[in-house]
Amino acid sequence: EVQLVQSGAEVKKPGESLKISCKASGYIFTNYWIGWVRQMPGKGLEWMGIIYPGDSETKYSPSFQGQVTISADKSTRTAYLQWSSLKASDTALYFCAKLDSLNLDYWGQGTLVTVSS
Amino acid sequence: DIQMTQSPSSVSASVGDRVTITCRASQDVNTWLVWYQQKPGKAPKLLIYAASYLESGVPSRFSGSGSGTDFTLTISSLQPEDFATYHCQQANSFPLTFGGGTKVEIK
């Protein structure tokens, strides 16, 4: 059974750094792209970027390029999304999802990130 | 980037109603169109891929159609568990882009 289990909710202050995780199981981790999607409060879904764990190739949405870093650790079957300096506007629910072709076929449960002074 | 526009943004309907949601792409995406269902506080769930192919386990009351720039998601007979928000996504090219979502509410 494919499962993506994300790390727990975070409360941070503006300017702080953060790395959230997504641990995969039930499929060959290195053979499929895995991506991140943002959902701001009461809003729609926004695709942030993806990584191919087999060779760590990444693709970012222009809206998020330079704002976040996506990485993956093959040894622990875990993908990561990180910020070096959070802003209040980063407050959102973040989902990881496995890609099959360019369809997001399995999703994590979401990680709520709250940035507030 | 390919812009995806869904309509309506919300619809009120009763159990048993037929509901149709539209998604329009700003340029041709062939049949590379995906539909997701999302319930409050939960992750989206893949319903339909390649415009018209039902994901395994999805009830047959859901159907998708269209190609090029215009697509529809139809729920033939709305059930209580179908009250949710539906999102379309183009799977033709990077960056992947989503529509704004359509909330299906109880009338």
PDB file of N, CA and C in Angstrom, chain A residues 33 37 39 43-47 50 59-63 93 95 99 101-110, chain B residues 1 32 34 36 38 41-46 49-50 55 87 89-100:
ATOM      1  N   TRP A  33       8.558  10.689  -9.518  1.00  0.00           N
ATOM      2  CA  TRP A  33       8.652  12.047  -9.019  1.00  0.00           C
ATOM      3  C   TRP A  33       7.762  12.201  -7.784  1.00  0.00           C
ATOM      4  N   VAL A  37       2.626  20.707  -2.853  1.00  0.00           N
ATOM      5  CA  VAL A  37       1.499  21.555  -3.228  1.00  0.00           C
ATOM      6  C   VAL A  37       1.124  22.415  -2.026  1.00  0.00           C
ATOM      7  N   GLN A  39      -1.619  25.005  -0.129  1.00  0.00           N
ATOM      8  CA  GLN A  39      -3.009  25.452  -0.049  1.00  0.00           C
ATOM      9  C   GLN A  39      -3.099  26.497   1.059  1.00  0.00           C
ATOM     10  N   LYS A  43      -8.183  28.774   0.214  1.00  0.00           N
ATOM     11  CA  LYS A  43      -7.849  28.963  -1.206  1.00  0.00           C
ATOM     12  C   LYS A  43      -7.659  27.629  -1.926  1.00  0.00           C
ATOM     13  N   GLY A  44      -7.301  27.728  -3.203  1.00  0.00           N
ATOM     14  CA  GLY A  44      -7.106  26.549  -4.032  1.00  0.00           C
ATOM     15  C   GLY A  44      -5.707  25.965  -3.895  1.00  0.00           C
ATOM     16  N   LEU A  45      -5.416  25.020  -4.776  1.00  0.00           N
ATOM     17  CA  LEU A  45      -4.145  24.302  -4.750  1.00  0.00           C
ATOM     18  C   LEU A  45      -3.130  24.987  -5.664  1.00  0.00           C
ATOM     19  N   GLU A  46      -1.876  25.030  -5.209  1.00  0.00           N
ATOM     20  CA  GLU A  46      -0.784  25.622  -6.004  1.00  0.00           C
ATOM     21  C   GLU A  46       0.377  24.626  -6.047  1.00  0.00           C
ATOM     22  N   TRP A  47       0.798  24.270  -7.259  1.00  0.00           N
ATOM     23  CA  TRP A  47       1.919  23.350  -7.426  1.00  0.00           C
ATOM     24  C   TRP A  47       3.221  24.109  -7.204  1.00  0.00           C
ATOM     25  N   ILE A  50       8.725  19.672  -7.899  1.00  0.00           N
ATOM     26  CA  ILE A  50       8.863  18.231  -7.777  1.00  0.00           C
ATOM     27  C   ILE A  50      10.325  17.838  -7.781  1.00  0.00           C
ATOM     28  N   LYS A  59      12.293  20.327 -10.385  1.00  0.00           N
ATOM     29  CA  LYS A  59      11.619  21.303 -11.225  1.00  0.00           C
ATOM     30  C   LYS A  59      10.773  22.151 -10.282  1.00  0.00           C
ATOM     31  N   TYR A  60      10.856  23.463 -10.414  1.00  0.00           N
ATOM     32  CA  TYR A  60      10.098  24.378  -9.571  1.00  0.00           C
ATOM     33  C   TYR A  60       9.115  25.182 -10.399  1.00  0.00           C
ATOM     34  N   SER A  61       7.985  25.490  -9.769  1.00  0.00           N
ATOM     35  CA  SER A  61       7.107  26.494 -10.353  1.00  0.00           C
ATOM     36  C   SER A  61       7.831  27.840 -10.292  1.00  0.00           C
ATOM     37  N   PRO A  62       7.703  28.661 -11.333  1.00  0.00           N
ATOM     38  CA  PRO A  62       8.335  29.992 -11.277  1.00  0.00           C
ATOM     39  C   PRO A  62       7.922  30.791 -10.046  1.00  0.00           C
ATOM     40  N   SER A  63       6.708  30.556  -9.559  1.00  0.00           N
ATOM     41  CA  SER A  63       6.212  31.296  -8.393  1.00  0.00           C
ATOM     42  C   SER A  63       6.969  30.952  -7.117  1.00  0.00           C
ATOM     43  N   LEU A  93      -1.312  25.176   4.362  1.00  0.00           N
ATOM     44  CA  LEU A  93      -1.261  23.722   4.473  1.00  0.00           C
ATOM     45  C   LEU A  93      -0.442  23.214   3.289  1.00  0.00           C
ATOM     46  N   PHE A  95       1.046  19.970   1.146  1.00  0.00           N
ATOM     47  CA  PHE A  95       0.891  18.546   0.849  1.00  0.00           C
ATOM     48  C   PHE A  95       2.062  18.058   0.008  1.00  0.00           C
ATOM     49  N   LEU A  99       3.842  11.395  -7.969  1.00  0.00           N
ATOM     50  CA  LEU A  99       3.368  11.572  -9.337  1.00  0.00           C
ATOM     51  C   LEU A  99       3.402  10.267 -10.115  1.00  0.00           C
ATOM     52  N   SER A 101       3.009   9.680 -14.118  1.00  0.00           N
ATOM     53  CA  SER A 101       3.008  10.663 -15.222  1.00  0.00           C
ATOM     54  C   SER A 101       2.937  12.029 -14.536  1.00  0.00           C
ATOM     55  N   LEU A 102       2.067  12.902 -14.894  1.00  0.00           N
ATOM     56  CA  LEU A 102       1.947  14.188 -14.204  1.00  0.00           C
ATOM     57  C   LEU A 102       0.668  14.257 -13.383  1.00  0.00           C
ATOM     58  N   ASN A 103       0.124  13.072 -13.044  1.00  0.00           N
ATOM     59  CA  ASN A 103      -1.029  13.008 -12.151  1.00  0.00           C
ATOM     60  C   ASN A 103      -0.519  12.811 -10.732  1.00  0.00           C
ATOM     61  N   LEU A 104      -1.163  13.471  -9.770  1.00  0.00           N
ATOM     62  CA  LEU A 104      -0.789  13.316  -8.350  1.00  0.00           C
ATOM     63  C   LEU A 104      -1.662  12.215  -7.768  1.00  0.00           C
ATOM     64  N   ASP A 105      -1.126  10.970  -7.757  1.00  0.00           N
ATOM     65  CA  ASP A 105      -2.012   9.837  -7.479  1.00  0.00           C
ATOM     66  C   ASP A 105      -2.089   9.447  -6.009  1.00  0.00           C
ATOM     67  N   TYR A 106      -1.113   9.791  -5.232  1.00  0.00           N
ATOM     68  CA  TYR A 106      -1.161   9.552  -3.788  1.00  0.00           C
ATOM     69  C   TYR A 106      -0.657  10.805  -3.080  1.00  0.00           C
ATOM     70  N   TRP A 107      -1.360  11.153  -1.991  1.00  0.00           N
ATOM     71  CA  TRP A 107      -1.057  12.380  -1.271  1.00  0.00           C
ATOM     72  C   TRP A 107      -0.737  12.096   0.196  1.00  0.00           C
ATOM     73  N   GLY A 108       0.113  12.933   0.776  1.00  0.00           N
ATOM     74  CA  GLY A 108       0.297  12.927   2.209  1.00  0.00           C
ATOM     75  C   GLY A 108      -0.899  13.591   2.885  1.00  0.00           C
ATOM     76  N   GLN A 109      -0.909  13.543   4.197  1.00  0.00           N
ATOM     77  CA  GLN A 109      -2.061  14.072   4.950  1.00  0.00           C
ATOM     78  C   GLN A 109      -2.003  15.591   5.131  1.00  0.00           C
ATOM     79  N   GLY A 110      -0.868  16.187   4.775  1.00  0.00           N
ATOM     80  CA  GLY A 110      -0.733  17.636   4.895  1.00  0.00           C
ATOM     81  C   GLY A 110       0.010  18.051   6.150  1.00  0.00           C
TER      82      GLY A 110
ATOM     83  N   ASP B   1       2.840  30.045 -18.567  1.00  0.00           N
ATOM     84  CA  ASP B   1       2.093  29.070 -17.774  1.00  0.00           C
ATOM     85  C   ASP B   1       0.683  28.919 -18.340  1.00  0.00           C
ATOM     86  N   TRP B  32      -4.738  15.953 -21.383  1.00  0.00           N
ATOM     87  CA  TRP B  32      -3.944  15.866 -20.156  1.00  0.00           C
ATOM     88  C   TRP B  32      -4.584  16.701 -19.054  1.00  0.00           C
ATOM     89  N   VAL B  34      -6.741  16.410 -15.251  1.00  0.00           N
ATOM     90  CA  VAL B  34      -6.975  15.579 -14.067  1.00  0.00           C
ATOM     91  C   VAL B  34      -8.004  16.260 -13.170  1.00  0.00           C
ATOM     92  N   TYR B  36      -9.615  16.183  -9.138  1.00  0.00           N
ATOM     93  CA  TYR B  36      -9.445  15.736  -7.765  1.00  0.00           C
ATOM     94  C   TYR B  36     -10.666  16.152  -6.951  1.00  0.00           C
ATOM     95  N   GLN B  38     -11.665  17.044  -2.926  1.00  0.00           N
ATOM     96  CA  GLN B  38     -11.081  17.352  -1.631  1.00  0.00           C
ATOM     97  C   GLN B  38     -12.170  17.670  -0.613  1.00  0.00           C
ATOM     98  N   GLY B  41     -10.202  19.847   5.315  1.00  0.00           N
ATOM     99  CA  GLY B  41      -9.126  19.388   6.181  1.00  0.00           C
ATOM    100  C   GLY B  41      -8.419  18.137   5.718  1.00  0.00           C
ATOM    101  N   LYS B  42      -8.776  17.651   4.526  1.00  0.00           N
ATOM    102  CA  LYS B  42      -8.186  16.408   4.014  1.00  0.00           C
ATOM    103  C   LYS B  42      -7.385  16.671   2.750  1.00  0.00           C
ATOM    104  N   ALA B  43      -6.559  15.697   2.396  1.00  0.00           N
ATOM    105  CA  ALA B  43      -5.808  15.790   1.155  1.00  0.00           C
ATOM    106  C   ALA B  43      -6.724  15.540  -0.035  1.00  0.00           C
ATOM    107  N   PRO B  44      -6.419  16.135  -1.173  1.00  0.00           N
ATOM    108  CA  PRO B  44      -7.170  15.806  -2.392  1.00  0.00           C
ATOM    109  C   PRO B  44      -7.033  14.325  -2.734  1.00  0.00           C
ATOM    110  N   LYS B  45      -8.026  13.843  -3.474  1.00  0.00           N
ATOM    111  CA  LYS B  45      -8.050  12.454  -3.928  1.00  0.00           C
ATOM    112  C   LYS B  45      -8.215  12.457  -5.445  1.00  0.00           C
ATOM    113  N   LEU B  46      -7.383  11.682  -6.120  1.00  0.00           N
ATOM    114  CA  LEU B  46      -7.466  11.592  -7.578  1.00  0.00           C
ATOM    115  C   LEU B  46      -8.756  10.897  -7.994  1.00  0.00           C
ATOM    116  N   TYR B  49      -8.268  10.866 -14.506  1.00  0.00           N
ATOM    117  CA  TYR B  49      -7.047  11.293 -15.179  1.00  0.00           C
ATOM    118  C   TYR B  49      -7.223  11.146 -16.693  1.00  0.00           C
ATOM    119  N   ALA B  50      -6.353  11.807 -17.425  1.00  0.00           N
ATOM    120  CA  ALA B  50      -6.452  11.820 -18.894  1.00  0.00           C
ATOM    121  C   ALA B  50      -7.865  12.165 -19.340  1.00  0.00           C
ATOM    122  N   GLU B  55     -10.131   6.778 -11.905  1.00  0.00           N
ATOM    123  CA  GLU B  55      -9.157   6.126 -11.037  1.00  0.00           C
ATOM    124  C   GLU B  55      -9.832   4.907 -10.406  1.00  0.00           C
ATOM    125  N   HIS B  87     -11.239  20.003  -7.878  1.00  0.00           N
ATOM    126  CA  HIS B  87     -10.169  20.771  -8.524  1.00  0.00           C
ATOM    127  C   HIS B  87      -9.780  20.113  -9.837  1.00  0.00           C
ATOM    128  N   GLN B  89      -6.699  20.036 -12.886  1.00  0.00           N
ATOM    129  CA  GLN B  89      -5.258  20.295 -13.014  1.00  0.00           C
ATOM    130  C   GLN B  89      -4.821  19.882 -14.423  1.00  0.00           C
ATOM    131  N   GLN B  90      -4.060  20.718 -15.080  1.00  0.00           N
ATOM    132  CA  GLN B  90      -3.520  20.320 -16.379  1.00  0.00           C
ATOM    133  C   GLN B  90      -2.236  19.533 -16.156  1.00  0.00           C
ATOM    134  N   ALA B  91      -2.120  18.427 -16.873  1.00  0.00           N
ATOM    135  CA  ALA B  91      -0.961  17.543 -16.760  1.00  0.00           C
ATOM    136  C   ALA B  91      -0.202  17.500 -18.090  1.00  0.00           C
ATOM    137  N   ASN B  92      -0.298  18.605 -18.826  1.00  0.00           N
ATOM    138  CA  ASN B  92       0.336  18.666 -20.143  1.00  0.00           C
ATOM    139  C   ASN B  92       1.777  19.139 -20.075  1.00  0.00           C
ATOM    140  N   SER B  93       2.054  20.092 -19.185  1.00  0.00           N
ATOM    141  CA  SER B  93       3.390  20.688 -19.167  1.00  0.00           C
ATOM    142  C   SER B  93       3.654  21.371 -17.835  1.00  0.00           C
ATOM    143  N   PHE B  94       4.961  21.571 -17.563  1.00  0.00           N
ATOM    144  CA  PHE B  94       5.365  22.317 -16.373  1.00  0.00           C
ATOM    145  C   PHE B  94       5.303  23.811 -16.662  1.00  0.00           C
ATOM    146  N   PRO B  95       4.967  24.640 -15.651  1.00  0.00           N
ATOM    147  CA  PRO B  95       4.526  24.199 -14.337  1.00  0.00           C
ATOM    148  C   PRO B  95       3.106  23.642 -14.357  1.00  0.00           C
ATOM    149  N   LEU B  96       2.888  22.580 -13.582  1.00  0.00           N
ATOM    150  CA  LEU B  96       1.530  22.081 -13.432  1.00  0.00           C
ATOM    151  C   LEU B  96       0.679  23.190 -12.826  1.00  0.00           C
ATOM    152  N   THR B  97      -0.563  23.287 -13.265  1.00  0.00           N
ATOM    153  CA  THR B  97      -1.429  24.338 -12.750  1.00  0.00           C
ATOM    154  C   THR B  97      -2.812  23.780 -12.473  1.00  0.00           C
ATOM    155  N   PHE B  98      -3.449  24.340 -11.428  1.00  0.00           N
ATOM    156  CA  PHE B  98      -4.761  23.923 -10.984  1.00  0.00           C
ATOM    157  C   PHE B  98      -5.784  25.006 -11.278  1.00  0.00           C
ATOM    158  N   GLY B  99      -7.035  24.579 -11.414  1.00  0.00           N
ATOM    159  CA  GLY B  99      -8.136  25.520 -11.407  1.00  0.00           C
ATOM    160  C   GLY B  99      -8.381  26.014  -9.996  1.00  0.00           C
ATOM    161  N   GLY B 100      -9.285  26.983  -9.866  1.00  0.00           N
ATOM    162  CA  GLY B 100      -9.536  27.588  -8.559  1.00  0.00           C
ATOM    163  C   GLY B 100     -10.405  26.754  -7.634  1.00  0.00           C
TER     164      GLY B 100
END
